[in-house]
PDB file of C-alpha atoms in Angstrom:
ATOM      1  CA  MET G 194      43.888 133.275  76.734  1.00  0.00           C
ATOM      2  CA  VAL G 195      44.381 134.997  73.408  1.00  0.00           C
ATOM      3  CA  PHE G 196      45.372 138.376  74.771  1.00  0.00           C
ATOM      4  CA  HIS G 197      46.027 139.881  78.145  1.00  0.00           C
ATOM      5  CA  SER G 198      46.785 143.141  79.787  1.00  0.00           C
ATOM      6  CA  HIS G 199      49.994 143.040  81.748  1.00  0.00           C
ATOM      7  CA  GLN G 200      49.423 141.645  85.236  1.00  0.00           C
ATOM      8  CA  HIS G 201      51.029 144.722  86.763  1.00  0.00           C
ATOM      9  CA  VAL G 202      49.495 147.979  85.600  1.00  0.00           C
ATOM     10  CA  PRO G 203      51.507 150.715  87.353  1.00  0.00           C
ATOM     11  CA  ASN G 204      49.552 152.489  90.062  1.00  0.00           C
ATOM     12  CA  VAL G 205      52.187 155.233  90.498  1.00  0.00           C
ATOM     13  CA  PHE G 206      54.240 157.156  87.957  1.00  0.00           C
ATOM     14  CA  THR G 207      56.733 159.988  88.275  1.00  0.00           C
ATOM     15  CA  PRO G 208      56.977 162.178  85.154  1.00  0.00           C
ATOM     16  CA  ASN G 209      60.222 163.844  86.237  1.00  0.00           C
ATOM     17  CA  GLY G 210      62.263 163.253  83.083  1.00  0.00           C
ATOM     18  CA  ASP G 211      64.617 160.638  84.533  1.00  0.00           C
ATOM     19  CA  LYS G 212      63.528 158.083  81.861  1.00  0.00           C
ATOM     20  CA  SER G 213      62.231 155.730  84.572  1.00  0.00           C
ATOM     21  CA  ASN G 214      58.490 155.375  85.151  1.00  0.00           C
ATOM     22  CA  ASP G 215      57.833 158.709  83.399  1.00  0.00           C
ATOM     23  CA  GLU G 216      54.613 157.666  81.616  1.00  0.00           C
ATOM     24  CA  PHE G 217      51.404 155.785  82.335  1.00  0.00           C
ATOM     25  CA  PHE G 218      50.145 153.086  79.965  1.00  0.00           C
ATOM     26  CA  ILE G 219      48.549 149.640  79.973  1.00  0.00           C
ATOM     27  CA  ASP G 220      50.836 147.004  78.473  1.00  0.00           C
ATOM     28  CA  VAL G 221      48.830 144.668  76.194  1.00  0.00           C
ATOM     29  CA  THR G 222      49.868 141.581  74.234  1.00  0.00           C
ATOM     30  CA  ASN G 223      47.901 140.546  71.111  1.00  0.00           C
ATOM     31  CA  GLY G 224      45.518 143.471  71.339  1.00  0.00           C
ATOM     32  CA  LYS G 225      43.613 144.817  68.360  1.00  0.00           C
ATOM     33  CA  SER G 226      42.458 148.095  69.926  1.00  0.00           C
ATOM     34  CA  ILE G 227      42.595 149.991  73.208  1.00  0.00           C
ATOM     35  CA  GLU G 228      40.718 152.924  74.658  1.00  0.00           C
ATOM     36  CA  VAL G 229      41.724 154.444  78.001  1.00  0.00           C
ATOM     37  CA  HIS G 230      40.142 157.540  79.543  1.00  0.00           C
ATOM     38  CA  ILE G 231      41.887 159.236  82.467  1.00  0.00           C
ATOM     39  CA  PHE G 232      39.963 161.509  84.850  1.00  0.00           C
ATOM     40  CA  ASN G 233      40.868 163.731  87.784  1.00  0.00           C
ATOM     41  CA  ARG G 234      39.113 163.398  91.126  1.00  0.00           C
ATOM     42  CA  TRP G 235      36.348 165.794  90.020  1.00  0.00           C
ATOM     43  CA  GLY G 236      35.515 163.648  86.992  1.00  0.00           C
ATOM     44  CA  ASN G 237      37.119 165.950  84.418  1.00  0.00           C
ATOM     45  CA  LYS G 238      38.725 164.079  81.550  1.00  0.00           C
ATOM     46  CA  MET G 239      42.488 164.647  81.552  1.00  0.00           C
ATOM     47  CA  PHE G 240      43.714 162.405  78.735  1.00  0.00           C
ATOM     48  CA  ASP G 241      42.657 159.741  76.233  1.00  0.00           C
ATOM     49  CA  ILE G 242      44.722 156.831  74.985  1.00  0.00           C
ATOM     50  CA  THR G 243      43.346 155.387  71.737  1.00  0.00           C
ATOM     51  CA  ASP G 244      46.265 153.326  70.442  1.00  0.00           C
ATOM     52  CA  PHE G 245      49.056 151.144  71.807  1.00  0.00           C
ATOM     53  CA  LYS G 246      51.794 153.734  71.230  1.00  0.00           C
ATOM     54  CA  THR G 247      50.258 156.625  73.179  1.00  0.00           C
ATOM     55  CA  LYS G 248      51.262 157.063  76.824  1.00  0.00           C
ATOM     56  CA  TRP G 249      50.169 159.685  79.348  1.00  0.00           C
ATOM     57  CA  ASP G 250      53.125 161.799  80.452  1.00  0.00           C
ATOM     58  CA  GLY G 251      51.168 163.698  83.129  1.00  0.00           C
ATOM     59  CA  LYS G 252      52.440 167.070  81.943  1.00  0.00           C
ATOM     60  CA  ASP G 253      50.228 169.963  82.994  1.00  0.00           C
ATOM     61  CA  ALA G 254      48.571 167.728  85.614  1.00  0.00           C
ATOM     62  CA  ALA G 255      48.759 168.298  89.352  1.00  0.00           C
ATOM     63  CA  GLU G 256      50.220 165.698  91.658  1.00  0.00           C
ATOM     64  CA  GLY G 257      47.493 163.379  92.928  1.00  0.00           C
ATOM     65  CA  VAL G 258      45.319 160.367  92.214  1.00  0.00           C
ATOM     66  CA  TYR G 259      43.697 159.925  88.804  1.00  0.00           C
ATOM     67  CA  PHE G 260      41.104 157.392  87.776  1.00  0.00           C
ATOM     68  CA  PHE G 261      40.910 155.536  84.475  1.00  0.00           C
ATOM     69  CA  THR G 262      38.574 153.309  82.536  1.00  0.00           C
ATOM     70  CA  TYR G 263      39.692 150.996  79.760  1.00  0.00           C
ATOM     71  CA  THR G 264      38.281 148.907  76.946  1.00  0.00           C
ATOM     72  CA  ILE G 265      40.631 146.507  75.160  1.00  0.00           C
ATOM     73  CA  GLU G 266      39.738 144.356  72.159  1.00  0.00           C
ATOM     74  CA  GLY G 267      41.798 141.260  71.474  1.00  0.00           C
ATOM     75  CA  MET G 268      42.702 139.949  68.042  1.00  0.00           C
ATOM     76  CA  ASN G 269      39.914 137.362  68.428  1.00  0.00           C
ATOM     77  CA  GLY G 270      37.283 140.046  69.146  1.00  0.00           C
ATOM     78  CA  GLU G 271      37.189 139.411  72.911  1.00  0.00           C
ATOM     79  CA  ILE G 272      36.470 142.645  74.819  1.00  0.00           C
ATOM     80  CA  ARG G 273      37.848 143.429  78.275  1.00  0.00           C
ATOM     81  CA  GLU G 274      36.698 146.438  80.258  1.00  0.00           C
ATOM     82  CA  GLY G 275      37.767 147.736  83.624  1.00  0.00           C
ATOM     83  CA  GLN G 276      38.836 150.652  85.758  1.00  0.00           C
ATOM     84  CA  GLY G 277      41.565 151.632  88.142  1.00  0.00           C
ATOM     85  CA  HIS G 278      43.551 154.473  89.610  1.00  0.00           C
ATOM     86  CA  VAL G 279      47.055 155.825  89.246  1.00  0.00           C
ATOM     87  CA  THR G 280      48.964 158.262  91.438  1.00  0.00           C
ATOM     88  CA  LEU G 281      51.044 160.948  89.747  1.00  0.00           C
ATOM     89  CA  ILE G 282      54.027 162.123  91.800  1.00  0.00           C
ATOM     90  CA  ASN G 283      55.932 165.200  90.563  1.00  0.00           C
ATOM     91  CA  LYS G 284      59.357 164.686  92.126  1.00  0.00           C
TER      92      LYS G 284
END
């Protein structure tokens, strides 16, 4: 496998400023590009991630479950697509 997304993509994050689990991101090794779109439960887009440095901090978002889609291109041109959910807890 030339690239992979981390086997454990967090499904909960707590943007409370304690420097632990404050941001949501997909950890990728040997990726060329990434595109992640995060939506609330009504389908409204909340945030886009379009590079490997950007992380969603959940600011201005209500506590709850958010859904995301992703497209990742590896250095060899292989494309991986998927979806998932993440719970934001404001504590």
